[in-house]
Amino acid sequence: MVLVPGGSLMTRTPEEGRALALTLARHTIHNIQPDLDILKGGRPNYASTPDSLIDAARVVAIEFQTIAAANGYWRG
Amino acid sequence: MVLVPGGSLMTRTPEEGRALALTLARHTIHNIQPDLDILKGGRPNYASTPDSLIDAARVVAIEFQTIAAANGYWRG
Amino acid sequence: MVLVPGGSLMTRTPEEGRALALTLARHTIHNIQPDLDILKGGRPNYASTPDSLIDAARVVAIEFQTIAAANGYWRG
Amino acid sequence: MVLVPGGSLMTRTPEEGRALALTLARHTIHNIQPDLDILKGGRPNYASTPDSLIDAARVVAIEFQTIAAANGYWRG
Amino acid sequence: MVLVPGGSLMTRTPEEGRALALTLARHTIHNIQPDLDILKGGRPNYASTPDSLIDAARVVAIEFQTIAAANGYWRG
Amino acid sequence: MVLVPGGSLMTRTPEEGRALALTLARHTIHNIQPDLDILKGGRPNYASTPDSLIDAARVVAIEFQTIAAANGYWRG
């Protein structure tokens, strides 16, 4: 299973960088738990629990730090 | 659903950068849980639980690190 | 509600930077939960629970990373 | 037990860097708990618990920050 | 109550930097909970709970990142 | 009790840097809880709980960020 779809941290926009952050987090989780049925089975409960959503948002925030730095914060 | 409203990490002031940090965190959560009714349903409990508020504040702090770095800490 | 009182990350001393870190964290929480009575109601329990205090200290530590970097670590 | 298989943070691609992040996290855990049977015994439960998966993904995200910085974000 | 005893992030050695990291974390907590008896009352339980100790160690690790960067990692 | 055994963040290899990260985390915890019997008493339970191991791995990851940066990521 691929961990970095596209094989690069470079994106054209912050929006695409943000989407990549979500993708990286999801692929990590899918890599640890390859059984998609188990992942889908846990989703309804987790996605309706505020604390779990906040925790997920934190992972995305950390991944985005890396991607944003890689892209020079899309300043240019 | 857009992840980075405005499409940029650049803001004029720390205040606007802080608001963007809150926005980014909220849009991540909304992206994971698109059903707004479920999000609103969980809010009264989470927003009156100190531990949940602290966790949310941590996500905002991490997002803000990225935004502040992107803006050169608004030093100029 | 203002998120960055004073509108700047610049402070004269580490001590003031540390105070700003506490302020930023508190204003985030107040922004998410605008009802001050609810915030005050949760405080006695949270402020006497070591795990909650440690969690709060972590948020302050993260905010301070940003502020310290913004101020060049007050090296000069 | 080796902590950094290969002995280097340098990788050719983000994909390999991501794999190394997972490896570093696993080797830390294996170092703390050398008994592989205990580790395997806990896995079915942890790997089907969304909150645990999110926590694991956070560790990988942090390790990846280091590896990505070490590799100059594979920009070249 | 002072937040940064000594008023500086500069230390002569990593050892002193590490001690400052512990001090900063403790002063944050003492600032949030000024009643020392409450803090001392919670300590026996928290200091004998591995998960709480790990959480505390994480705060120290984050504070130390800031102090180490401030001191140029004591490379010279 | 010493917090930074060896008194330096400099190591010759990533492997040694990783070992130092584990050491720093352990010395923090030992500093907060000086009674080694209490630490050892909690270990069997914590070291066989996946969530606790993941939390411990996160602390190591954060310490390693600092050490890796201090050593220029052992690039040379």
Short mmCIF file of C-alpha atoms in Angstrom, two decimals:
data_model
loop_
_atom_site.label_atom_id
_atom_site.label_comp_id
_atom_site.label_asym_id
_atom_site.label_seq_id
_atom_site.Cartn_x
_atom_site.Cartn_y
_atom_site.Cartn_z
CA MET A 1 0.00 0.00 0.00
CA VAL A 2 1.38 3.39 -0.99
CA LEU A 3 2.03 5.85 1.86
CA VAL A 4 2.55 9.06 -0.15
CA PRO A 5 0.16 9.06 -3.13
CA GLY A 6 1.83 11.01 -5.92
CA GLY A 7 5.20 10.43 -4.30
CA SER A 8 5.86 14.09 -3.47
CA LEU A 9 5.19 16.67 -0.77
CA MET A 10 5.06 19.45 -3.36
CA THR A 11 1.62 20.90 -4.10
CA ARG A 12 0.56 23.92 -6.08
CA THR A 13 -1.69 25.46 -3.42
CA PRO A 14 -2.39 25.36 0.31
CA GLU A 15 -5.70 23.74 -0.53
CA GLU A 16 -3.95 20.85 -2.25
CA GLY A 17 -1.43 20.71 0.59
CA ARG A 18 -4.25 20.39 3.06
CA ALA A 19 -5.82 17.60 1.05
CA LEU A 20 -2.46 15.83 1.03
CA ALA A 21 -2.25 16.15 4.82
CA LEU A 22 -5.59 14.37 5.14
CA THR A 23 -4.44 11.74 2.66
CA LEU A 24 -1.18 11.06 4.48
CA ALA A 25 -2.99 10.59 7.79
CA ARG A 26 -5.53 8.25 6.22
CA HIS A 27 -2.89 6.17 4.49
CA THR A 28 -0.97 5.75 7.74
CA ILE A 29 -4.07 4.44 9.42
CA HIS A 30 -4.90 2.20 6.49
CA ASN A 31 -1.35 0.90 6.57
CA ILE A 32 -1.65 -0.04 10.24
CA GLN A 33 -5.11 -1.54 9.74
CA PRO A 34 -5.29 -2.90 6.18
CA ASP A 35 -8.78 -4.35 6.65
CA LEU A 36 -11.05 -1.69 5.17
CA ASP A 37 -14.18 -3.23 6.68
CA ILE A 38 -12.81 -2.77 10.18
CA LEU A 39 -11.92 0.84 9.41
CA LYS A 40 -15.38 1.53 7.98
CA GLY A 41 -17.03 -0.23 10.90
CA GLY A 42 -15.42 2.10 13.42
CA ARG A 43 -16.12 5.24 11.45
CA PRO A 44 -19.76 6.04 12.40
CA ASN A 45 -18.91 6.10 16.10
CA TYR A 46 -15.61 7.95 15.81
CA ALA A 47 -16.90 10.51 13.31
CA SER A 48 -19.72 11.50 15.63
CA THR A 49 -17.54 11.82 18.73
CA PRO A 50 -16.17 15.37 19.12
CA ASP A 51 -13.06 14.27 21.03
CA SER A 52 -12.14 11.80 18.30
CA LEU A 53 -12.66 14.42 15.62
CA ILE A 54 -10.41 16.85 17.49
CA ASP A 55 -7.75 14.17 17.77
CA ALA A 56 -7.97 13.48 14.06
CA ALA A 57 -7.74 17.20 13.33
CA ARG A 58 -4.53 17.34 15.35
CA VAL A 59 -2.89 14.69 13.19
CA VAL A 60 -3.89 16.62 10.07
CA ALA A 61 -2.45 19.81 11.60
CA ILE A 62 0.90 18.08 12.21
CA GLU A 63 1.06 16.59 8.71
CA PHE A 64 0.21 20.01 7.29
CA GLN A 65 3.11 21.62 9.17
CA THR A 66 5.48 19.37 7.27
CA ILE A 67 3.81 19.90 3.90
CA ALA A 68 3.58 23.66 4.35
CA ALA A 69 7.27 23.87 5.26
CA ALA A 70 8.15 21.69 2.27
CA ASN A 71 6.33 24.11 -0.01
CA GLY A 72 7.84 27.25 1.50
CA TYR A 73 4.33 28.07 2.72
CA TRP A 74 3.29 28.81 -0.88
CA ARG A 75 4.61 32.34 -0.37
CA GLY A 76 5.88 32.98 -3.85
CA MET B 1 -15.80 21.29 0.75
CA VAL B 2 -12.97 23.82 0.80
CA LEU B 3 -10.18 23.15 3.32
CA VAL B 4 -8.36 26.51 3.19
CA PRO B 5 -10.92 29.31 2.78
CA GLY B 6 -9.27 32.13 0.87
CA GLY B 7 -6.70 29.69 -0.48
CA SER B 8 -3.72 31.23 1.29
CA LEU B 9 -1.86 31.10 4.60
CA MET B 10 -0.94 34.77 4.31
CA THR B 11 -2.75 37.14 6.65
CA ARG B 12 -2.20 40.78 7.45
CA THR B 13 -2.14 40.45 11.22
CA PRO B 14 -1.66 37.87 13.99
CA GLU B 15 -5.34 38.34 14.79
CA GLU B 16 -6.33 37.26 11.29
CA GLY B 17 -3.80 34.45 11.45
CA ARG B 18 -5.36 33.22 14.64
CA ALA B 19 -8.82 33.31 13.10
CA LEU B 20 -7.47 31.31 10.15
CA ALA B 21 -6.06 28.71 12.57
CA LEU B 22 -9.52 28.24 14.04
CA THR B 23 -11.01 28.05 10.56
CA LEU B 24 -8.54 25.43 9.36
CA ALA B 25 -9.24 23.22 12.37
CA ARG B 26 -12.98 23.54 11.91
CA HIS B 27 -12.83 22.77 8.21
CA THR B 28 -10.78 19.63 8.87
CA ILE B 29 -13.41 18.41 11.28
CA HIS B 30 -16.21 19.33 8.93
CA ASN B 31 -14.40 17.48 6.15
CA ILE B 32 -14.19 14.32 8.25
CA GLN B 33 -17.80 14.66 9.42
CA PRO B 34 -19.77 16.41 6.65
CA ASP B 35 -23.10 16.08 8.48
CA LEU B 36 -23.49 19.45 10.19
CA ASP B 37 -26.33 18.22 12.41
CA ILE B 38 -24.07 15.61 13.96
CA LEU B 39 -21.38 18.23 14.57
CA LYS B 40 -23.86 20.62 16.15
CA GLY B 41 -25.36 17.83 18.23
CA GLY B 42 -22.04 17.06 19.88
CA ARG B 43 -21.14 20.65 20.49
CA PRO B 44 -23.03 21.46 23.75
CA ASN B 45 -21.36 18.59 25.58
CA TYR B 46 -17.87 19.10 24.16
CA ALA B 47 -17.92 22.89 24.54
CA SER B 48 -18.71 22.60 28.24
CA THR B 49 -16.06 19.97 28.98
CA PRO B 50 -12.75 21.58 29.98
CA ASP B 51 -10.62 18.67 28.74
CA SER B 52 -12.25 18.83 25.31
CA LEU B 53 -11.73 22.58 25.13
CA ILE B 54 -8.07 22.18 26.02
CA ASP B 55 -7.70 19.55 23.30
CA ALA B 56 -9.33 21.86 20.78
CA ALA B 57 -7.04 24.69 21.86
CA ARG B 58 -4.06 22.46 21.19
CA VAL B 59 -5.11 21.90 17.60
CA VAL B 60 -5.50 25.65 17.12
CA ALA B 61 -2.04 26.19 18.63
CA ILE B 62 -0.49 23.75 16.14
CA GLU B 63 -2.27 25.29 13.15
CA PHE B 64 -1.16 28.71 14.33
CA GLN B 65 2.48 27.61 14.43
CA THR B 66 2.28 26.93 10.72
CA ILE B 67 0.45 30.14 9.88
CA ALA B 68 2.76 32.27 12.02
CA ALA B 69 5.84 30.76 10.38
CA ALA B 70 4.28 31.30 6.95
CA ASN B 71 3.84 34.98 7.75
CA GLY B 72 7.31 35.49 9.19
CA TYR B 73 5.59 36.06 12.52
CA TRP B 74 4.30 39.41 11.25
CA ARG B 75 7.60 40.92 12.36
CA GLY B 76 8.00 43.51 9.64
CA MET C 1 -13.89 38.53 20.84
CA VAL C 2 -10.24 39.35 20.24
CA LEU C 3 -7.91 36.37 19.77
CA VAL C 4 -4.52 38.12 20.07
CA PRO C 5 -4.77 40.87 22.70
CA GLY C 6 -2.33 43.61 21.73
CA GLY C 7 -2.36 42.36 18.17
CA SER C 8 1.28 41.26 18.12
CA LEU C 9 3.48 38.28 18.98
CA MET C 10 6.37 40.57 19.90
CA THR C 11 7.16 40.89 23.59
CA ARG C 12 10.06 42.48 25.41
CA THR C 13 10.94 39.52 27.61
CA PRO C 14 10.45 35.75 27.88
CA GLU C 15 8.28 36.43 30.89
CA GLU C 16 5.91 38.56 28.82
CA GLY C 17 6.06 35.96 26.05
CA ARG C 18 5.04 33.30 28.49
CA ALA C 19 2.13 35.40 29.71
CA LEU C 20 1.05 35.88 26.10
CA ALA C 21 1.14 32.12 25.56
CA LEU C 22 -1.26 31.66 28.45
CA THR C 23 -3.45 34.46 27.10
CA LEU C 24 -3.61 33.00 23.60
CA ALA C 25 -4.66 29.61 24.93
CA ARG C 26 -7.32 31.14 27.13
CA HIS C 27 -8.73 33.28 24.35
CA THR C 28 -9.00 30.27 22.06
CA ILE C 29 -11.01 28.46 24.67
CA HIS C 30 -13.13 31.49 25.38
CA ASN C 31 -13.73 31.83 21.64
CA ILE C 32 -14.98 28.25 21.38
CA GLN C 33 -17.06 28.58 24.55
CA PRO C 34 -18.19 32.21 24.83
CA ASP C 35 -20.31 31.58 27.93
CA LEU C 36 -18.04 32.58 30.79
CA ASP C 37 -20.26 30.95 33.40
CA ILE C 38 -19.80 27.56 31.79
CA LEU C 39 -16.04 28.09 31.68
CA LYS C 40 -15.94 29.13 35.31
CA GLY C 41 -18.18 26.24 36.31
CA GLY C 42 -15.76 23.67 34.90
CA ARG C 43 -12.69 25.27 36.37
CA PRO C 44 -12.68 23.95 39.98
CA ASN C 45 -12.73 20.36 38.78
CA TYR C 46 -10.27 20.78 35.93
CA ALA C 47 -7.83 22.91 37.92
CA SER C 48 -7.57 20.26 40.62
CA THR C 49 -7.06 17.35 38.23
CA PRO C 50 -3.34 16.77 37.51
CA ASP C 51 -3.95 15.25 34.08
CA SER C 52 -5.99 18.26 33.00
CA LEU C 53 -3.34 20.65 34.27
CA ILE C 54 -0.66 18.76 32.34
CA ASP C 55 -2.80 18.96 29.20
CA ALA C 56 -3.25 22.69 29.69
CA ALA C 57 0.50 23.10 30.22
CA ARG C 58 1.11 21.36 26.91
CA VAL C 59 -1.02 23.89 25.05
CA VAL C 60 0.90 26.72 26.69
CA ALA C 61 4.19 25.05 25.72
CA ILE C 62 3.11 24.89 22.07
CA GLU C 63 1.93 28.50 22.00
CA PHE C 64 5.21 29.55 23.61
CA GLN C 65 7.21 27.78 20.88
CA THR C 66 5.60 30.10 18.35
CA ILE C 67 6.04 33.23 20.43
CA ALA C 68 9.65 32.42 21.31
CA ALA C 69 10.51 31.83 17.65
CA ALA C 70 8.76 35.07 16.71
CA ASN C 71 10.95 36.95 19.16
CA GLY C 72 14.21 35.29 18.13
CA TYR C 73 14.22 33.72 21.58
CA TRP C 74 15.01 37.11 23.11
CA ARG C 75 18.67 36.39 22.42
CA GLY C 76 19.84 39.88 21.63
CA MET D 1 17.71 -4.07 19.33
CA VAL D 2 18.45 -1.52 16.64
CA LEU D 3 16.48 1.76 16.85
CA VAL D 4 17.26 3.21 13.40
CA PRO D 5 17.39 0.38 10.84
CA GLY D 6 19.83 1.38 8.12
CA GLY D 7 21.43 3.84 10.50
CA SER D 8 20.43 6.95 8.57
CA LEU D 9 17.55 9.42 8.24
CA MET D 10 18.33 9.94 4.55
CA THR D 11 15.91 8.39 2.09
CA ARG D 12 15.57 8.74 -1.65
CA THR D 13 11.84 9.53 -1.71
CA PRO D 14 9.01 10.74 0.52
CA GLU D 15 7.55 7.26 0.25
CA GLU D 16 10.69 5.74 1.75
CA GLY D 17 10.78 8.50 4.33
CA ARG D 18 7.25 7.66 5.33
CA ALA D 19 8.11 3.99 5.66
CA LEU D 20 11.05 4.94 7.85
CA ALA D 21 8.74 7.01 10.07
CA LEU D 22 6.57 3.94 10.63
CA THR D 23 9.66 1.85 11.29
CA LEU D 24 11.10 4.28 13.85
CA ALA D 25 7.82 4.35 15.76
CA ARG D 26 7.57 0.57 15.77
CA HIS D 27 11.14 0.11 16.91
CA THR D 28 10.62 2.52 19.80
CA ILE D 29 7.66 0.51 20.94
CA HIS D 30 9.47 -2.77 20.48
CA ASN D 31 12.38 -1.34 22.46
CA ILE D 32 10.10 -0.46 25.37
CA GLN D 33 8.28 -3.80 25.16
CA PRO D 34 10.75 -6.40 23.87
CA ASP D 35 8.29 -9.28 24.24
CA LEU D 36 6.84 -9.67 20.76
CA ASP D 37 4.02 -11.91 21.94
CA ILE D 38 2.70 -9.17 24.21
CA LEU D 39 2.88 -6.68 21.35
CA LYS D 40 1.06 -9.04 18.99
CA GLY D 41 -1.51 -9.85 21.64
CA GLY D 42 -2.54 -6.21 22.00
CA ARG D 43 -2.66 -5.55 18.29
CA PRO D 44 -6.13 -6.88 17.30
CA ASN D 45 -7.84 -4.64 19.82
CA TYR D 46 -5.73 -1.53 19.23
CA ALA D 47 -5.80 -1.85 15.44
CA SER D 48 -9.57 -1.91 15.40
CA THR D 49 -10.01 1.05 17.74
CA PRO D 50 -10.20 4.34 15.81
CA ASP D 51 -8.85 6.44 18.67
CA SER D 52 -5.79 4.20 18.98
CA LEU D 53 -5.19 4.34 15.24
CA ILE D 54 -5.38 8.13 15.30
CA ASP D 55 -2.87 8.21 18.17
CA ALA D 56 -0.52 5.94 16.25
CA ALA D 57 -0.89 8.13 13.16
CA ARG D 58 0.15 11.12 15.24
CA VAL D 59 3.41 9.49 16.24
CA VAL D 60 4.14 8.68 12.60
CA ALA D 61 3.37 12.30 11.66
CA ILE D 62 5.89 13.56 14.22
CA GLU D 63 8.60 11.12 13.13
CA PHE D 64 7.96 12.11 9.53
CA GLN D 65 8.47 15.80 10.36
CA THR D 66 12.00 14.97 11.44
CA ILE D 67 12.76 12.74 8.47
CA ALA D 68 11.29 15.21 5.97
CA ALA D 69 13.36 18.06 7.41
CA ALA D 70 16.47 15.85 7.35
CA ASN D 71 15.92 15.22 3.64
CA GLY D 72 15.23 18.85 2.75
CA TYR D 73 11.69 17.73 1.96
CA TRP D 74 13.00 15.93 -1.13
CA ARG D 75 12.67 19.22 -2.99
CA GLY D 76 15.60 18.85 -5.35
CA MET E 1 3.83 34.46 40.17
CA VAL E 2 6.83 34.45 37.87
CA LEU E 3 6.55 32.27 34.76
CA VAL E 4 10.20 32.26 33.61
CA PRO E 5 12.47 32.18 36.69
CA GLY E 6 15.69 33.97 35.78
CA GLY E 7 13.90 35.75 32.98
CA SER E 8 15.86 34.12 30.16
CA LEU E 9 15.85 31.02 27.98
CA MET E 10 19.65 31.04 27.79
CA THR E 11 21.45 28.37 29.77
CA ARG E 12 25.07 27.29 29.81
CA THR E 13 24.48 23.57 29.31
CA PRO E 14 21.84 21.10 28.08
CA GLU E 15 21.53 19.94 31.67
CA GLU E 16 20.54 23.43 32.80
CA GLY E 17 18.26 23.74 29.78
CA ARG E 18 16.53 20.56 30.74
CA ALA E 19 16.06 21.79 34.30
CA LEU E 20 14.57 25.00 32.92
CA ALA E 21 12.13 22.96 30.81
CA LEU E 22 10.89 21.23 33.94
CA THR E 23 10.67 24.56 35.73
CA LEU E 24 8.66 26.23 32.95
CA ALA E 25 6.15 23.37 32.90
CA ARG E 26 5.77 23.46 36.67
CA HIS E 27 5.31 27.22 36.77
CA THR E 28 2.60 27.03 34.10
CA ILE E 29 0.71 24.52 36.19
CA HIS E 30 1.25 26.50 39.35
CA ASN E 31 -0.01 29.58 37.53
CA ILE E 32 -3.23 27.83 36.51
CA GLN E 33 -3.67 26.31 39.98
CA PRO E 34 -2.14 28.71 42.51
CA ASP E 35 -3.23 26.63 45.50
CA LEU E 36 -0.15 24.60 46.35
CA ASP E 37 -2.06 22.26 48.65
CA ILE E 38 -4.29 21.14 45.79
CA LEU E 39 -1.24 20.56 43.61
CA LYS E 40 0.51 18.56 46.33
CA GLY E 41 -2.67 16.61 47.05
CA GLY E 42 -2.89 15.35 43.47
CA ARG E 43 0.77 14.48 43.20
CA PRO E 44 0.94 11.01 44.88
CA ASN E 45 -1.66 9.61 42.50
CA TYR E 46 -0.39 11.28 39.36
CA ALA E 47 3.28 10.55 40.05
CA SER E 48 2.56 6.85 40.40
CA THR E 49 0.46 6.59 37.24
CA PRO E 50 2.62 5.75 34.20
CA ASP E 51 0.26 7.42 31.71
CA SER E 52 0.35 10.66 33.68
CA LEU E 53 4.13 10.56 33.90
CA ILE E 54 4.38 10.03 30.15
CA ASP E 55 2.07 13.01 29.59
CA ALA E 56 4.20 15.15 31.87
CA ALA E 57 7.34 14.02 30.05
CA ARG E 58 5.78 15.15 26.78
CA VAL E 59 5.29 18.68 28.09
CA VAL E 60 8.91 18.78 29.21
CA ALA E 61 10.01 17.53 25.78
CA ILE E 62 8.10 20.36 24.08
CA GLU E 63 9.48 23.02 26.41
CA PHE E 64 12.97 21.65 25.85
CA GLN E 65 12.57 21.97 22.06
CA THR E 66 12.14 25.69 22.53
CA ILE E 67 14.99 26.08 24.99
CA ALA E 68 17.36 23.95 22.91
CA ALA E 69 16.60 26.00 19.79
CA ALA E 70 17.07 29.21 21.77
CA ASN E 71 20.54 28.05 22.80
CA GLY E 72 21.59 26.88 19.34
CA TYR E 73 21.58 23.37 20.80
CA TRP E 74 24.70 24.22 22.82
CA ARG E 75 26.74 23.27 19.74
CA GLY E 76 29.55 25.76 20.13
CA MET F 1 19.64 13.17 39.42
CA VAL F 2 21.17 14.02 36.07
CA LEU F 3 18.75 14.97 33.29
CA VAL F 4 21.09 14.81 30.28
CA PRO F 5 23.54 11.93 30.74
CA GLY F 6 26.77 12.84 28.97
CA GLY F 7 25.79 16.51 29.14
CA SER F 8 25.43 16.98 25.40
CA LEU F 9 22.89 16.59 22.60
CA MET F 10 25.62 15.73 20.12
CA THR F 11 25.82 12.11 19.01
CA ARG F 12 27.81 10.43 16.29
CA THR F 13 24.93 8.59 14.64
CA PRO F 14 21.11 8.60 14.41
CA GLU F 15 21.16 5.35 16.34
CA GLU F 16 22.92 7.03 19.25
CA GLY F 17 20.61 10.00 18.92
CA ARG F 18 17.64 7.75 19.18
CA ALA F 19 19.04 6.08 22.27
CA LEU F 20 19.57 9.52 23.79
CA ALA F 21 15.93 10.40 23.06
CA LEU F 22 14.80 7.37 25.03
CA THR F 23 17.22 8.26 27.82
CA LEU F 24 16.02 11.86 28.07
CA ALA F 25 12.39 10.74 28.32
CA ARG F 26 13.22 8.18 30.98
CA HIS F 27 15.24 10.63 33.04
CA THR F 28 12.41 13.15 32.98
CA ILE F 29 10.05 10.55 34.33
CA HIS F 30 12.55 9.38 36.91
CA ASN F 31 13.05 13.00 37.93
CA ILE F 32 9.32 13.47 38.51
CA GLN F 33 9.01 10.12 40.28
CA PRO F 34 12.33 9.41 42.03
CA ASP F 35 11.07 6.21 43.67
CA LEU F 36 12.30 3.48 41.34
CA ASP F 37 10.08 0.83 42.93
CA ILE F 38 6.95 2.78 42.01
CA LEU F 39 8.21 3.18 38.44
CA LYS F 40 8.99 -0.52 38.16
CA GLY F 41 5.68 -1.44 39.72
CA GLY F 42 3.72 0.40 37.03
CA ARG F 43 5.78 -0.94 34.17
CA PRO F 44 4.22 -4.39 33.54
CA ASN F 45 0.77 -2.89 33.03
CA TYR F 46 1.87 0.13 31.01
CA ALA F 47 4.29 -1.83 28.82
CA SER F 48 1.57 -4.24 27.79
CA THR F 49 -1.01 -1.55 26.99
CA PRO F 50 -0.81 -0.46 23.34
CA ASP F 51 -2.18 3.03 24.01
CA SER F 52 0.45 3.64 26.67
CA LEU F 53 3.22 2.41 24.39
CA ILE F 54 2.02 4.73 21.63
CA ASP F 55 2.03 7.63 24.07
CA ALA F 56 5.55 6.78 25.15
CA ALA F 57 6.65 6.54 21.52
CA ARG F 58 5.31 10.03 20.95
CA VAL F 59 7.50 11.48 23.69
CA VAL F 60 10.53 9.76 22.17
CA ALA F 61 9.59 11.16 18.75
CA ILE F 62 9.49 14.69 20.15
CA GLU F 63 12.81 14.34 21.98
CA PHE F 64 14.34 12.93 18.81
CA GLN F 65 13.20 15.98 16.80
CA THR F 66 15.34 18.13 19.07
CA ILE F 67 18.34 15.83 19.01
CA ALA F 68 18.18 15.35 15.25
CA ALA F 69 18.03 19.11 14.67
CA ALA F 70 20.93 19.60 17.09
CA ASN F 71 23.02 17.19 15.05
CA GLY F 72 22.10 18.65 11.67
CA TYR F 73 20.31 15.38 11.00
CA TRP F 74 23.68 13.63 10.70
CA ARG F 75 23.73 14.69 7.05
CA GLY F 76 27.46 15.21 6.64
#
